[in-house]
PDB file of C-alpha atoms in Angstrom:
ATOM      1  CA  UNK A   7    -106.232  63.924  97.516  1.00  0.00           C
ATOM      2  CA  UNK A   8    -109.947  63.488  97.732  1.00  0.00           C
ATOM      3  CA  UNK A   9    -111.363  60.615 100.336  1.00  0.00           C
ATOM      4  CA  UNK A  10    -113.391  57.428  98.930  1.00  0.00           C
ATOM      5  CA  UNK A  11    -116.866  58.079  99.820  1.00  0.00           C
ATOM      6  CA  UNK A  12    -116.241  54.465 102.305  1.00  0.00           C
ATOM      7  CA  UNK A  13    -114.262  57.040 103.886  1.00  0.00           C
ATOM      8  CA  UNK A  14    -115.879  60.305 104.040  1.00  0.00           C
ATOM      9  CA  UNK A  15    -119.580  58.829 104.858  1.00  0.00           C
ATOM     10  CA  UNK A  16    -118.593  55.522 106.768  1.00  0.00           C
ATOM     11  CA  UNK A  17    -115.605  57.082 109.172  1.00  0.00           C
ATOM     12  CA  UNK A  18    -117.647  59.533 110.805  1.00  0.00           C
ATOM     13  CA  UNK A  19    -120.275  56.631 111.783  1.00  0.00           C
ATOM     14  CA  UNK A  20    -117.598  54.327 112.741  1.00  0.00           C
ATOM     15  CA  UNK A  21    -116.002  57.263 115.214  1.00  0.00           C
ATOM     16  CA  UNK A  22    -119.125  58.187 116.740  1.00  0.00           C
ATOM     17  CA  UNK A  23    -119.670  54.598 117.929  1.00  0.00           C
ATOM     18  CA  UNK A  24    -116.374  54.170 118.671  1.00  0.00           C
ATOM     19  CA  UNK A  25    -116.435  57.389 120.674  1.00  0.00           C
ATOM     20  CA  UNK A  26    -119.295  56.291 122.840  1.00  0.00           C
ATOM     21  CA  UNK A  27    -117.004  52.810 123.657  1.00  0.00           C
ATOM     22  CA  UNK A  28    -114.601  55.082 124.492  1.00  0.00           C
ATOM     23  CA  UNK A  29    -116.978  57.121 126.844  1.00  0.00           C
ATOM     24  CA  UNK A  30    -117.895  53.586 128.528  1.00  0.00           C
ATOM     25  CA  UNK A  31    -114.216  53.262 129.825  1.00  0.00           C
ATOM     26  CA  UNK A  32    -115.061  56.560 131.142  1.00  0.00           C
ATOM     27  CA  UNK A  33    -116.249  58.352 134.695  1.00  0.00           C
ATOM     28  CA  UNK A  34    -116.872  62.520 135.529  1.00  0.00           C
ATOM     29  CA  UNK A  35    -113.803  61.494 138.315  1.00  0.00           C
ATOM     30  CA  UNK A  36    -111.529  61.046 135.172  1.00  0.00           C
ATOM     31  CA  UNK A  37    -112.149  64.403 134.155  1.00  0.00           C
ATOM     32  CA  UNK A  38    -112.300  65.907 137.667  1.00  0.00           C
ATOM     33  CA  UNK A  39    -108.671  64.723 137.696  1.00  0.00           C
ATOM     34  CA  UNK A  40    -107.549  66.240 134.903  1.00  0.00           C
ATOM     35  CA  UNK A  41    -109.164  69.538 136.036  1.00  0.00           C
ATOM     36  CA  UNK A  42    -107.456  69.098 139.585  1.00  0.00           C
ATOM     37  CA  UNK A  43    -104.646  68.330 138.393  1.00  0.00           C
ATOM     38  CA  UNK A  44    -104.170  70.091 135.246  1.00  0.00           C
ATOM     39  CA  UNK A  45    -100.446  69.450 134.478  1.00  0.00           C
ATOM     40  CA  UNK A  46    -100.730  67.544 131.818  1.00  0.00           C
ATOM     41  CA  UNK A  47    -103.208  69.684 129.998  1.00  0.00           C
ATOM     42  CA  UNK A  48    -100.895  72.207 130.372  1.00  0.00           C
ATOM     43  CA  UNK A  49     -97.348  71.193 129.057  1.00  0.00           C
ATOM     44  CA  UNK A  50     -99.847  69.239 125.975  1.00  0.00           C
ATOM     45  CA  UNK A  51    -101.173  72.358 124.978  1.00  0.00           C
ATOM     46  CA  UNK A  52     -97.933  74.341 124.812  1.00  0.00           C
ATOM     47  CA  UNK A  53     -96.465  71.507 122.875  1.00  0.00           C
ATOM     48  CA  UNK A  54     -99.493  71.268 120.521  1.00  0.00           C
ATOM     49  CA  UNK A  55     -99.750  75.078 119.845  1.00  0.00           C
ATOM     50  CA  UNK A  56     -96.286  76.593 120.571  1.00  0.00           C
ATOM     51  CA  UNK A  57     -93.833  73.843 119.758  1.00  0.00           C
ATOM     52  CA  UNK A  58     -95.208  71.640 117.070  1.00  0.00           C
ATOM     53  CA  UNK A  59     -95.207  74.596 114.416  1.00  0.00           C
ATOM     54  CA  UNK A  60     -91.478  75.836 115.737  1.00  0.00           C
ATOM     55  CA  UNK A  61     -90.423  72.104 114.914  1.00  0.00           C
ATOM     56  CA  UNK A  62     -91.690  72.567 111.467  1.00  0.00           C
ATOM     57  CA  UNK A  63     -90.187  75.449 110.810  1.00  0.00           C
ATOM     58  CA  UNK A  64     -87.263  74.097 112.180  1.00  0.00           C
ATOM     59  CA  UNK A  65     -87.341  71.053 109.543  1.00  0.00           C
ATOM     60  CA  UNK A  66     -88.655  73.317 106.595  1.00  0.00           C
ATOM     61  CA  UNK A  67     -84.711  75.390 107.099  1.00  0.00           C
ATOM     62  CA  UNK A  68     -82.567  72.067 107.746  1.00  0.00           C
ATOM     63  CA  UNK A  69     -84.296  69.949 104.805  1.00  0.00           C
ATOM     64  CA  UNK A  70     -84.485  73.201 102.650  1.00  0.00           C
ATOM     65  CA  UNK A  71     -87.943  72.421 101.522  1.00  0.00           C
ATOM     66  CA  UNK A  72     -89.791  73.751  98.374  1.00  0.00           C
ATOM     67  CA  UNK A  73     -92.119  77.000  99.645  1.00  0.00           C
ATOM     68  CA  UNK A  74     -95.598  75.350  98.574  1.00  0.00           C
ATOM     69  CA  UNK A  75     -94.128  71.949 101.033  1.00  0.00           C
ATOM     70  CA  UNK A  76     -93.041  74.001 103.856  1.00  0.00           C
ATOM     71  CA  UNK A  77     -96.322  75.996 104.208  1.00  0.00           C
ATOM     72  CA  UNK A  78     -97.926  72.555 104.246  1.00  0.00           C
ATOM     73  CA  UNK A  79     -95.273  71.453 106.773  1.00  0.00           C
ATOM     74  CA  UNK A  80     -96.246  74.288 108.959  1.00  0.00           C
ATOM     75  CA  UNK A  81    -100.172  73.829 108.598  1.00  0.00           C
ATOM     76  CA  UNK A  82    -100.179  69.835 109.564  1.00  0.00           C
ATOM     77  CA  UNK A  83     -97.787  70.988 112.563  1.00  0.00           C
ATOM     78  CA  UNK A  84    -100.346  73.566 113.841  1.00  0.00           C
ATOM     79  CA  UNK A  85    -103.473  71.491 113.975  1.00  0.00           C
ATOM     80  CA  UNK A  86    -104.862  69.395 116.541  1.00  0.00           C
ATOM     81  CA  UNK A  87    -105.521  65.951 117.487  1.00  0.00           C
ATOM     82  CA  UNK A  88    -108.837  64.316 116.393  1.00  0.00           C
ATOM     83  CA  UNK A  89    -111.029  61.745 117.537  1.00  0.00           C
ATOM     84  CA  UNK A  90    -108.606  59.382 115.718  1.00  0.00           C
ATOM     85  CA  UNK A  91    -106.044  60.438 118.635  1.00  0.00           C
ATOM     86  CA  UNK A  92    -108.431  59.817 121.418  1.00  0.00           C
ATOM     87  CA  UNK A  93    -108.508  56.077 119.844  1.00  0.00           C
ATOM     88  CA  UNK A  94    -104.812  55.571 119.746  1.00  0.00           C
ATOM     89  CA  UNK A  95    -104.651  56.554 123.474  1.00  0.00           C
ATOM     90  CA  UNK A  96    -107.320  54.331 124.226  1.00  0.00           C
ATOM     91  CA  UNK A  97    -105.382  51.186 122.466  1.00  0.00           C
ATOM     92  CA  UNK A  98    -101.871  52.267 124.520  1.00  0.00           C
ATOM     93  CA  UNK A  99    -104.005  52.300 127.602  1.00  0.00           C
ATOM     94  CA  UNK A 100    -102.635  56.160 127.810  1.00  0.00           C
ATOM     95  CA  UNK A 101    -105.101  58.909 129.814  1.00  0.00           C
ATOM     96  CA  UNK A 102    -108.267  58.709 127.823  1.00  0.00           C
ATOM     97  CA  UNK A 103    -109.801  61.877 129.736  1.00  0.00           C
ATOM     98  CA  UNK A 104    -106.828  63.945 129.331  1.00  0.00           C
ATOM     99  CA  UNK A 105    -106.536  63.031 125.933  1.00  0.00           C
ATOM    100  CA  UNK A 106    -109.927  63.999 124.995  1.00  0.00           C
ATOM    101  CA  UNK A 107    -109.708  67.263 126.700  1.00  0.00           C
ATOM    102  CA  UNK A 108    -106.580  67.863 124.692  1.00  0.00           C
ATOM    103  CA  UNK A 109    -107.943  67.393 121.724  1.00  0.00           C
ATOM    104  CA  UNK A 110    -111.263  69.911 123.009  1.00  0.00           C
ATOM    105  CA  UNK A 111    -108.873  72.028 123.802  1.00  0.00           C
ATOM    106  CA  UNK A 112    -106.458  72.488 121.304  1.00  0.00           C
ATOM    107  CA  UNK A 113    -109.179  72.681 118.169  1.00  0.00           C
ATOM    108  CA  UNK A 114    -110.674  75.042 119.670  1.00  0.00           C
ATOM    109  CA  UNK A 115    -107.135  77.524 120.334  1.00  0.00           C
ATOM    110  CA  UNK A 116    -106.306  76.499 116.258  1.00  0.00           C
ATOM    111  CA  UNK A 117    -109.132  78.609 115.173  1.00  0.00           C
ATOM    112  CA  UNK A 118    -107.049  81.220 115.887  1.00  0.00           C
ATOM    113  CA  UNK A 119    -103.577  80.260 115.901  1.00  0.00           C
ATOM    114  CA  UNK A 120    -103.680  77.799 112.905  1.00  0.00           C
ATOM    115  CA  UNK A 121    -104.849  80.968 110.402  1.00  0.00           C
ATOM    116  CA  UNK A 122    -102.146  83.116 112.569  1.00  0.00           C
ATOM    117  CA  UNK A 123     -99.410  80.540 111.518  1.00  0.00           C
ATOM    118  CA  UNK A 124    -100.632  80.342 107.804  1.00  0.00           C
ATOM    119  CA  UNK A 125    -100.469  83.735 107.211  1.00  0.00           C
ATOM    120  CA  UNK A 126     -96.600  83.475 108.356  1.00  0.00           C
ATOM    121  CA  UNK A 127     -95.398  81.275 106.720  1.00  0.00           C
ATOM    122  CA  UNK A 128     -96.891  82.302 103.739  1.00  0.00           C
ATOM    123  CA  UNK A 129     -95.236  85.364 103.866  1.00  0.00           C
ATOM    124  CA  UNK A 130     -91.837  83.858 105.486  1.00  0.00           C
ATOM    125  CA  UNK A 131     -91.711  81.384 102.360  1.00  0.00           C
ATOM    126  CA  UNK A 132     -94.047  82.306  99.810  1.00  0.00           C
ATOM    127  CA  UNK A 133     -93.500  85.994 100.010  1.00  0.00           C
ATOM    128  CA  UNK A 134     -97.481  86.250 100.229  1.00  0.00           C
ATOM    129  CA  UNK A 135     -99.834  87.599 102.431  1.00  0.00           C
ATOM    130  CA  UNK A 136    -103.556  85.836 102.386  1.00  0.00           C
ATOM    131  CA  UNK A 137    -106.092  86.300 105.275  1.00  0.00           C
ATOM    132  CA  UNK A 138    -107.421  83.112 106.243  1.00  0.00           C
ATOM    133  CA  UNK A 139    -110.000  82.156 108.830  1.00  0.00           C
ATOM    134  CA  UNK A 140    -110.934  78.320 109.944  1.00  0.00           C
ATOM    135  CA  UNK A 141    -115.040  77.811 109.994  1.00  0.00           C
ATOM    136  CA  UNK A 142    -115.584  78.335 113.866  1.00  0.00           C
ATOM    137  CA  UNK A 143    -119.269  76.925 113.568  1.00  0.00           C
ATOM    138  CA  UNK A 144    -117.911  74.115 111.799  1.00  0.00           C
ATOM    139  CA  UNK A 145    -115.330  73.184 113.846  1.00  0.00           C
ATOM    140  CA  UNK A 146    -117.106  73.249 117.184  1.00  0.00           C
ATOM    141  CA  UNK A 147    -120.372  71.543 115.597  1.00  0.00           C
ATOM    142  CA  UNK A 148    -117.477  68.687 115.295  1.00  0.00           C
ATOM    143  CA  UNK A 149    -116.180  68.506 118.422  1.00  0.00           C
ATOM    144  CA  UNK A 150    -119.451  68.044 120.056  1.00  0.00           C
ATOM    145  CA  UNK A 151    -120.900  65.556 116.977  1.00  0.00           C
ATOM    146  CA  UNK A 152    -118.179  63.651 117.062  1.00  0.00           C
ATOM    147  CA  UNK A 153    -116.247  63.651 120.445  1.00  0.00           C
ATOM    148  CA  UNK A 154    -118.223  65.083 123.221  1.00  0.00           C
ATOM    149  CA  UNK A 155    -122.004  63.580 122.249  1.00  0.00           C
ATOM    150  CA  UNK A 156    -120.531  60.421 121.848  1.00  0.00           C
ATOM    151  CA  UNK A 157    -118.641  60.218 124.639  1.00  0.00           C
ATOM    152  CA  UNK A 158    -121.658  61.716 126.888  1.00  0.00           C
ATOM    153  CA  UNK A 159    -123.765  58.745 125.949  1.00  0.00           C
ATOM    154  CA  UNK A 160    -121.060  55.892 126.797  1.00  0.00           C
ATOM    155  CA  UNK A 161    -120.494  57.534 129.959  1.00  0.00           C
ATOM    156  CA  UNK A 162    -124.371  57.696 130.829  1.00  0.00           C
ATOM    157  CA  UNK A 163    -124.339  54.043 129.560  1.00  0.00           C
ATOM    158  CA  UNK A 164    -121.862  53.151 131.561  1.00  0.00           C
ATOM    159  CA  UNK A 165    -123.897  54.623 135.005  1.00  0.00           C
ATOM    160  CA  UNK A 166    -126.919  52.708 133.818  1.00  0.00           C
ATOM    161  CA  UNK A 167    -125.575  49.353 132.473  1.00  0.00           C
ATOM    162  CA  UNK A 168    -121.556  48.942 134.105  1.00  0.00           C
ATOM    163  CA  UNK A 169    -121.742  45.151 133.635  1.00  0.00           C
ATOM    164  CA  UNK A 170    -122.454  45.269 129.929  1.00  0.00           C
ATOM    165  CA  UNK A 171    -120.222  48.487 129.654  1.00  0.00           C
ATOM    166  CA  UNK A 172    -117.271  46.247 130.771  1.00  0.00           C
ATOM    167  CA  UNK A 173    -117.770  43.349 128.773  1.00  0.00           C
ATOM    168  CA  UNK A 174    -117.709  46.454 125.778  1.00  0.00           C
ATOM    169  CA  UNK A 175    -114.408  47.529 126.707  1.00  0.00           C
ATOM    170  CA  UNK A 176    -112.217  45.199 125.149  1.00  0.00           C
ATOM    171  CA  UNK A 177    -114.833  45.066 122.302  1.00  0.00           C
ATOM    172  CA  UNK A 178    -114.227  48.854 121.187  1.00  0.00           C
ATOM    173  CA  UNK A 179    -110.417  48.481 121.109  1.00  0.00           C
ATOM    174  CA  UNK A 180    -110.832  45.471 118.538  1.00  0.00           C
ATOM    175  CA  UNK A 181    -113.390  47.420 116.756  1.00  0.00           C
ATOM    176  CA  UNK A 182    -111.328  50.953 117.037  1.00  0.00           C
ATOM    177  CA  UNK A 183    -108.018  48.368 115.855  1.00  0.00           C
ATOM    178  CA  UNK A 184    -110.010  46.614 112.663  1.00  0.00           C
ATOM    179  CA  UNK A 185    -111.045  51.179 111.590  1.00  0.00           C
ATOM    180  CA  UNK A 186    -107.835  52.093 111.822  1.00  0.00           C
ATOM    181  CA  UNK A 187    -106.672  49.728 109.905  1.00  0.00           C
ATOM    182  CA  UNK A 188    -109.123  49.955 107.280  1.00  0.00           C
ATOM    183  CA  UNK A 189    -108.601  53.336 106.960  1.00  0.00           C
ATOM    184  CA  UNK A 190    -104.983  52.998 106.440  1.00  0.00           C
ATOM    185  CA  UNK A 191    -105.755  50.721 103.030  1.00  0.00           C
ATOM    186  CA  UNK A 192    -108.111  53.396 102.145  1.00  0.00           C
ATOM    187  CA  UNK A 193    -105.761  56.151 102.416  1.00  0.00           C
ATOM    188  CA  UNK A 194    -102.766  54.210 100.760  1.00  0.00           C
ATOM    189  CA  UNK A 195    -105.573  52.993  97.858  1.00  0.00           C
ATOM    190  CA  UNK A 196    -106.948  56.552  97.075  1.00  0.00           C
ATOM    191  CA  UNK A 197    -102.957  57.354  96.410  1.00  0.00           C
ATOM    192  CA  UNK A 198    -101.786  54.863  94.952  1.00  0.00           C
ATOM    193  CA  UNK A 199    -100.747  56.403  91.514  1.00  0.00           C
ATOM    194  CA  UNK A 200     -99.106  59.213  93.399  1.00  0.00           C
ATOM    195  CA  UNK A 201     -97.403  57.419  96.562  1.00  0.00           C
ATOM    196  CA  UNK A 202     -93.590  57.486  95.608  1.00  0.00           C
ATOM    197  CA  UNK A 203     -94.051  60.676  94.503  1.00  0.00           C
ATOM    198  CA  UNK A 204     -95.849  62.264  97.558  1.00  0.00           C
ATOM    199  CA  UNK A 205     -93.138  60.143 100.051  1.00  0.00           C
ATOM    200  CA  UNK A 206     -90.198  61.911  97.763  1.00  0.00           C
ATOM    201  CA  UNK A 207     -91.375  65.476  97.680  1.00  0.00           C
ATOM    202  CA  UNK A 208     -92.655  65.412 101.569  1.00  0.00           C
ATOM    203  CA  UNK A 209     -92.187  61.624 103.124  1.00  0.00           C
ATOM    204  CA  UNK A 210     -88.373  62.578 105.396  1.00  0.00           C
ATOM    205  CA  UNK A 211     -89.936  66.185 106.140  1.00  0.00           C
ATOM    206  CA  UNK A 212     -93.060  64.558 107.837  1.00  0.00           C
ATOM    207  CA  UNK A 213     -91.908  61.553 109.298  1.00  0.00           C
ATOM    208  CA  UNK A 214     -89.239  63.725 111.358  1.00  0.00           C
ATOM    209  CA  UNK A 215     -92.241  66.092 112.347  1.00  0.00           C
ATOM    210  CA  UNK A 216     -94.165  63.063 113.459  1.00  0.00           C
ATOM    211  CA  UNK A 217     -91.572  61.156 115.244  1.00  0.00           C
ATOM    212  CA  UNK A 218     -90.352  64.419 116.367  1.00  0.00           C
ATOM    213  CA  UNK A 219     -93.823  65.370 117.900  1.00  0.00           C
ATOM    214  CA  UNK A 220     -94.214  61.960 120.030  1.00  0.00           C
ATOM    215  CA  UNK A 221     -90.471  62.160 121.686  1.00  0.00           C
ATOM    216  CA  UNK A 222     -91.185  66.067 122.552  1.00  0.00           C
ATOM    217  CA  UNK A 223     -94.446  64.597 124.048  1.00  0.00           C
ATOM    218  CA  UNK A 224     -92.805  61.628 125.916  1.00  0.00           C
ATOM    219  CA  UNK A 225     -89.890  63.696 126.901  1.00  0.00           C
ATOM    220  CA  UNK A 226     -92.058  66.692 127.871  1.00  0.00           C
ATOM    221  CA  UNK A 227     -94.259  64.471 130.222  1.00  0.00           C
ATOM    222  CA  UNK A 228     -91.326  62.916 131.754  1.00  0.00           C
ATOM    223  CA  UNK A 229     -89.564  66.249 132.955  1.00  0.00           C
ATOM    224  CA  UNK A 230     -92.807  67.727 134.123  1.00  0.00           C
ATOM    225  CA  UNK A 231     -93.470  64.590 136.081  1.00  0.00           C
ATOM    226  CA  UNK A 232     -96.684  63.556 134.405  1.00  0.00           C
ATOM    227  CA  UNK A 233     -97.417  59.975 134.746  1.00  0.00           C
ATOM    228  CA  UNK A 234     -96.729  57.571 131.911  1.00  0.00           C
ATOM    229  CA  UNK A 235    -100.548  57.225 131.130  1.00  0.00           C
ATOM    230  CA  UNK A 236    -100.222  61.205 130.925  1.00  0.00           C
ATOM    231  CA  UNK A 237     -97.533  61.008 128.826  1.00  0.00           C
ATOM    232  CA  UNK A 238     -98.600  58.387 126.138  1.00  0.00           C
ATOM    233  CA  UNK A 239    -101.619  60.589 126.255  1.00  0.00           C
ATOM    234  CA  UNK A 240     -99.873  64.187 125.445  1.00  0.00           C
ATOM    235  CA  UNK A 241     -97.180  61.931 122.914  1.00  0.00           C
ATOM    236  CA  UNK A 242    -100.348  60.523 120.795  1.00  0.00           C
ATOM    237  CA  UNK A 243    -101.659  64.366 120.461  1.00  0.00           C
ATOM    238  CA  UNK A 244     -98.396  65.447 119.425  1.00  0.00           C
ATOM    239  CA  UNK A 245     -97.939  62.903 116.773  1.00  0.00           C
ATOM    240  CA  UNK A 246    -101.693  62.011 115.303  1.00  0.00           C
ATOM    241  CA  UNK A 247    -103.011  64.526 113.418  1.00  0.00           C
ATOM    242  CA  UNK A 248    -106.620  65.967 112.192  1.00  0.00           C
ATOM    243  CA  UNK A 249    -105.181  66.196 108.987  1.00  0.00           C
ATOM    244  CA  UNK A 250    -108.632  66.577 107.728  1.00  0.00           C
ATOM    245  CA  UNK A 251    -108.398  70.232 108.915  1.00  0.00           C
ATOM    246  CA  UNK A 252    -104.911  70.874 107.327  1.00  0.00           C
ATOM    247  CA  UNK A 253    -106.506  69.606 103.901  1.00  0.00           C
ATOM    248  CA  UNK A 254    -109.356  71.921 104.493  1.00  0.00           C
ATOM    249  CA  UNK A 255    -106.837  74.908 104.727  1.00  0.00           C
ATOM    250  CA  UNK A 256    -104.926  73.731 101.966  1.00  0.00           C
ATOM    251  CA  UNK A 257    -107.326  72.304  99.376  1.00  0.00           C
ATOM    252  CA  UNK A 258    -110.132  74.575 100.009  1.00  0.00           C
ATOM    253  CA  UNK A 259    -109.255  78.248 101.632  1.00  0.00           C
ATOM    254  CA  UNK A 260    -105.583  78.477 100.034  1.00  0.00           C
ATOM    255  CA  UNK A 261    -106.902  75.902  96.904  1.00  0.00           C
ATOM    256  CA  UNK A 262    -103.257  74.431  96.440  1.00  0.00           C
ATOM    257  CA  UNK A 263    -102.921  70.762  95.836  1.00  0.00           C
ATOM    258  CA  UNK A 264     -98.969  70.948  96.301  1.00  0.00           C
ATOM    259  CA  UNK A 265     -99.450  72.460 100.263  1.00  0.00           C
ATOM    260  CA  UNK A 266    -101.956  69.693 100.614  1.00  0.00           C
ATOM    261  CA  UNK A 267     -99.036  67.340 100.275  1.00  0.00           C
ATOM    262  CA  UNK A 268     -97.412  67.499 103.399  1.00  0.00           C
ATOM    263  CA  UNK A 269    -101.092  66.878 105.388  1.00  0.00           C
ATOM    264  CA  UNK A 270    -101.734  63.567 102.618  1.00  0.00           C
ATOM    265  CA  UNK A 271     -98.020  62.138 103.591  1.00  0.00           C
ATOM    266  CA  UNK A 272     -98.764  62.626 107.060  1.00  0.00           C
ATOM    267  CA  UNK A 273    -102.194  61.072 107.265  1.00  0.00           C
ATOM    268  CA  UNK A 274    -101.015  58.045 106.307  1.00  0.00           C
ATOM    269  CA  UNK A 275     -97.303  58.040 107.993  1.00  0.00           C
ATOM    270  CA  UNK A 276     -98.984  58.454 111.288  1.00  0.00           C
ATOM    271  CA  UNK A 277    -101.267  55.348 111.567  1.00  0.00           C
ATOM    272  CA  UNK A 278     -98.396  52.917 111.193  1.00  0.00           C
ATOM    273  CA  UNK A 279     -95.998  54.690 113.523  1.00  0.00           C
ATOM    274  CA  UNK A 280     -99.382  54.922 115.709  1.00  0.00           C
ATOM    275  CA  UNK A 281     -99.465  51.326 116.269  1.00  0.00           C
ATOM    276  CA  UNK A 282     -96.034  51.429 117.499  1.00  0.00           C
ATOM    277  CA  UNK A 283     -96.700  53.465 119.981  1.00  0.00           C
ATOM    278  CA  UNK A 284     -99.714  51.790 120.587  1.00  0.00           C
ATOM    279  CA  UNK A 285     -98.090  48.993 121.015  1.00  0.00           C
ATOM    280  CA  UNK A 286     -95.171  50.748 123.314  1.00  0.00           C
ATOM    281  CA  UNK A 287     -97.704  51.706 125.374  1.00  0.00           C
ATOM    282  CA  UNK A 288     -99.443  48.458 126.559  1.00  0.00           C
ATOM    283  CA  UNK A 289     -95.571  47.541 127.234  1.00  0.00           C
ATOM    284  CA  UNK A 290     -95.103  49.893 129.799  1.00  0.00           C
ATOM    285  CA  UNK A 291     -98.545  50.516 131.224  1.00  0.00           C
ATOM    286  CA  UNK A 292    -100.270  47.429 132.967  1.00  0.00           C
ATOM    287  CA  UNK A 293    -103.850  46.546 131.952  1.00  0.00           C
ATOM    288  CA  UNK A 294    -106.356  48.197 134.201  1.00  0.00           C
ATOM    289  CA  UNK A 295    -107.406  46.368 137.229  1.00  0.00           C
ATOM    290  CA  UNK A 296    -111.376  47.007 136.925  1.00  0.00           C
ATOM    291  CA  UNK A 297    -113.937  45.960 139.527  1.00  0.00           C
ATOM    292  CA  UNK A 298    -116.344  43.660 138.429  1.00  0.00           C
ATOM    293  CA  UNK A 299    -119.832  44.306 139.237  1.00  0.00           C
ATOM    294  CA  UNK A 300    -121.286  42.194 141.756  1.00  0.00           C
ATOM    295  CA  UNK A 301    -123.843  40.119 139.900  1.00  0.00           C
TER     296      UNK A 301
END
């Protein structure tokens, strides 16, 4: 389950510039709206934190999954987005802003909830009882490295230099396309002697939590009236997950390789059914119409 070092040392660099792209397509008025109209935060942070883990309970009972896989179920259901989310939301041309303050948002409610939800199912399927606690100083130190830094300089860019932060635009998505994709042969390459294995003990069991988590987040948006760049936005956070936290949990504070199963499967499950909705999403939502700078 460990990460190629291509991965561990060269995706953090690659995010960070990809971030500040992403803060280029970026103004404070985005956020503003978000604030002002805060819907959309809202019904994605009840999904994220409240409904996501009752869905994998949910599957755990109706698939009858192994104790060790349904503890790993719940743990990749309770965690957040990532900056890999903010990047899928960007390439469906889905609410960028709203997306990134989902993803601020729900990390930072998971430091409680996410060793909260552990602990239950633990004891609902392992008939154990472990106190668990996520690294807070960790965790924030990587929302600001590696989403709100970033996205502070490609927004201060963007004031200073909006001719060549428009010409960028299209650049990033390319880039942001060409990472994920990479990352996808990485992830399938660093299991390849275990893949069949890891899609038969926890492949049905995290596909139906993924697909699961982007129709609760495109059917959620819809009945609370969010727009459909809202909604692509609160569907991507629903269905791409950090599942470098939910390794973290499993590998290192509960030190179980078969609970680290469900988080592998769904790290690499998501970034092919990712594209889709990428690709859903630049169906239904027309390219931005963006001023040009007067030369």
């Amino acid at each position: 389950m460990e990460s190629s070092p291509l991965i561990s040392a060269g995706l953090p660099i690659a995010l960070f510039i990809i971030m500040i792209g992403i803060g280029m397509t970026l103004t404070v008025r985005d956020f503003r709206q978000v604030a002002v109209y805060p819907k959309g935060m809202i019904v994605g942070t009840i999904a994220q934190i409240l409904l996501m883990p009752l869905i994998a309970f949910a599957i755990a009972a109706m698939l009858n999954l192994s104790p060790a896989i349904a503890v790993g179920l719940v743990i990749i259901a309770a965690c957040p987005g990532g900056t890999t989310s903010n990047l899928f939301v960007l390439l469906a041309r889905g609410n960028i802003a709203l997306s990134i303050v989902l993803t601020v948002t729900a990390s930072l409610i998971t430091i409680v909830t996410l060793p909260l939800l552990t602990n239950y199912a633990l004891q609902l399927y392992a008939g154990t009882e472990e106190s668990i606690a996520l690294p807070v100083g960790r965790t924030v130190g990587m929302l600001i490295g590696i989403v709100l830094f970033p996205v502070a300089i490609g927004m201060v860019f963007r004031t200073r230099a909006p001719a060549l932060s428009h010409r960028a635009e299209s650049a990033v998505s390319v880039f942001g396309g060409v990472v994920l994709a990479l990352l996808v042969v990485g992830l399938v390459w660093g299991v390849r002697d275990q893949i069949w294995d890891l899609l038969r003990q926890a492949g049905p069991a995290t596909l139906l939590l993924n697909l699961a988590g982007i129709f609760l987040g495109l059917l959620a948006g819809r009945a609370a009236g969010l727009t459909q760049r809202e909604s692509i936005a609160v569907a991507v956070e629903l269905g791409i997950k950090n599942s470098t936290i939910a390794l973290l949990v499993t590998l290192t504070l509960l030190e179980s390789s078969t609970m680290s199963i469900p988080a592998a499967v769904y790290g690499v499950l998501m970034f092919p059914i990712g594209f889709v909705l990428a690709a859903y999403g630049r169906k239904i939502i027309p390219a931005p119409i963006i001023a040009r700078p007067a030369p």
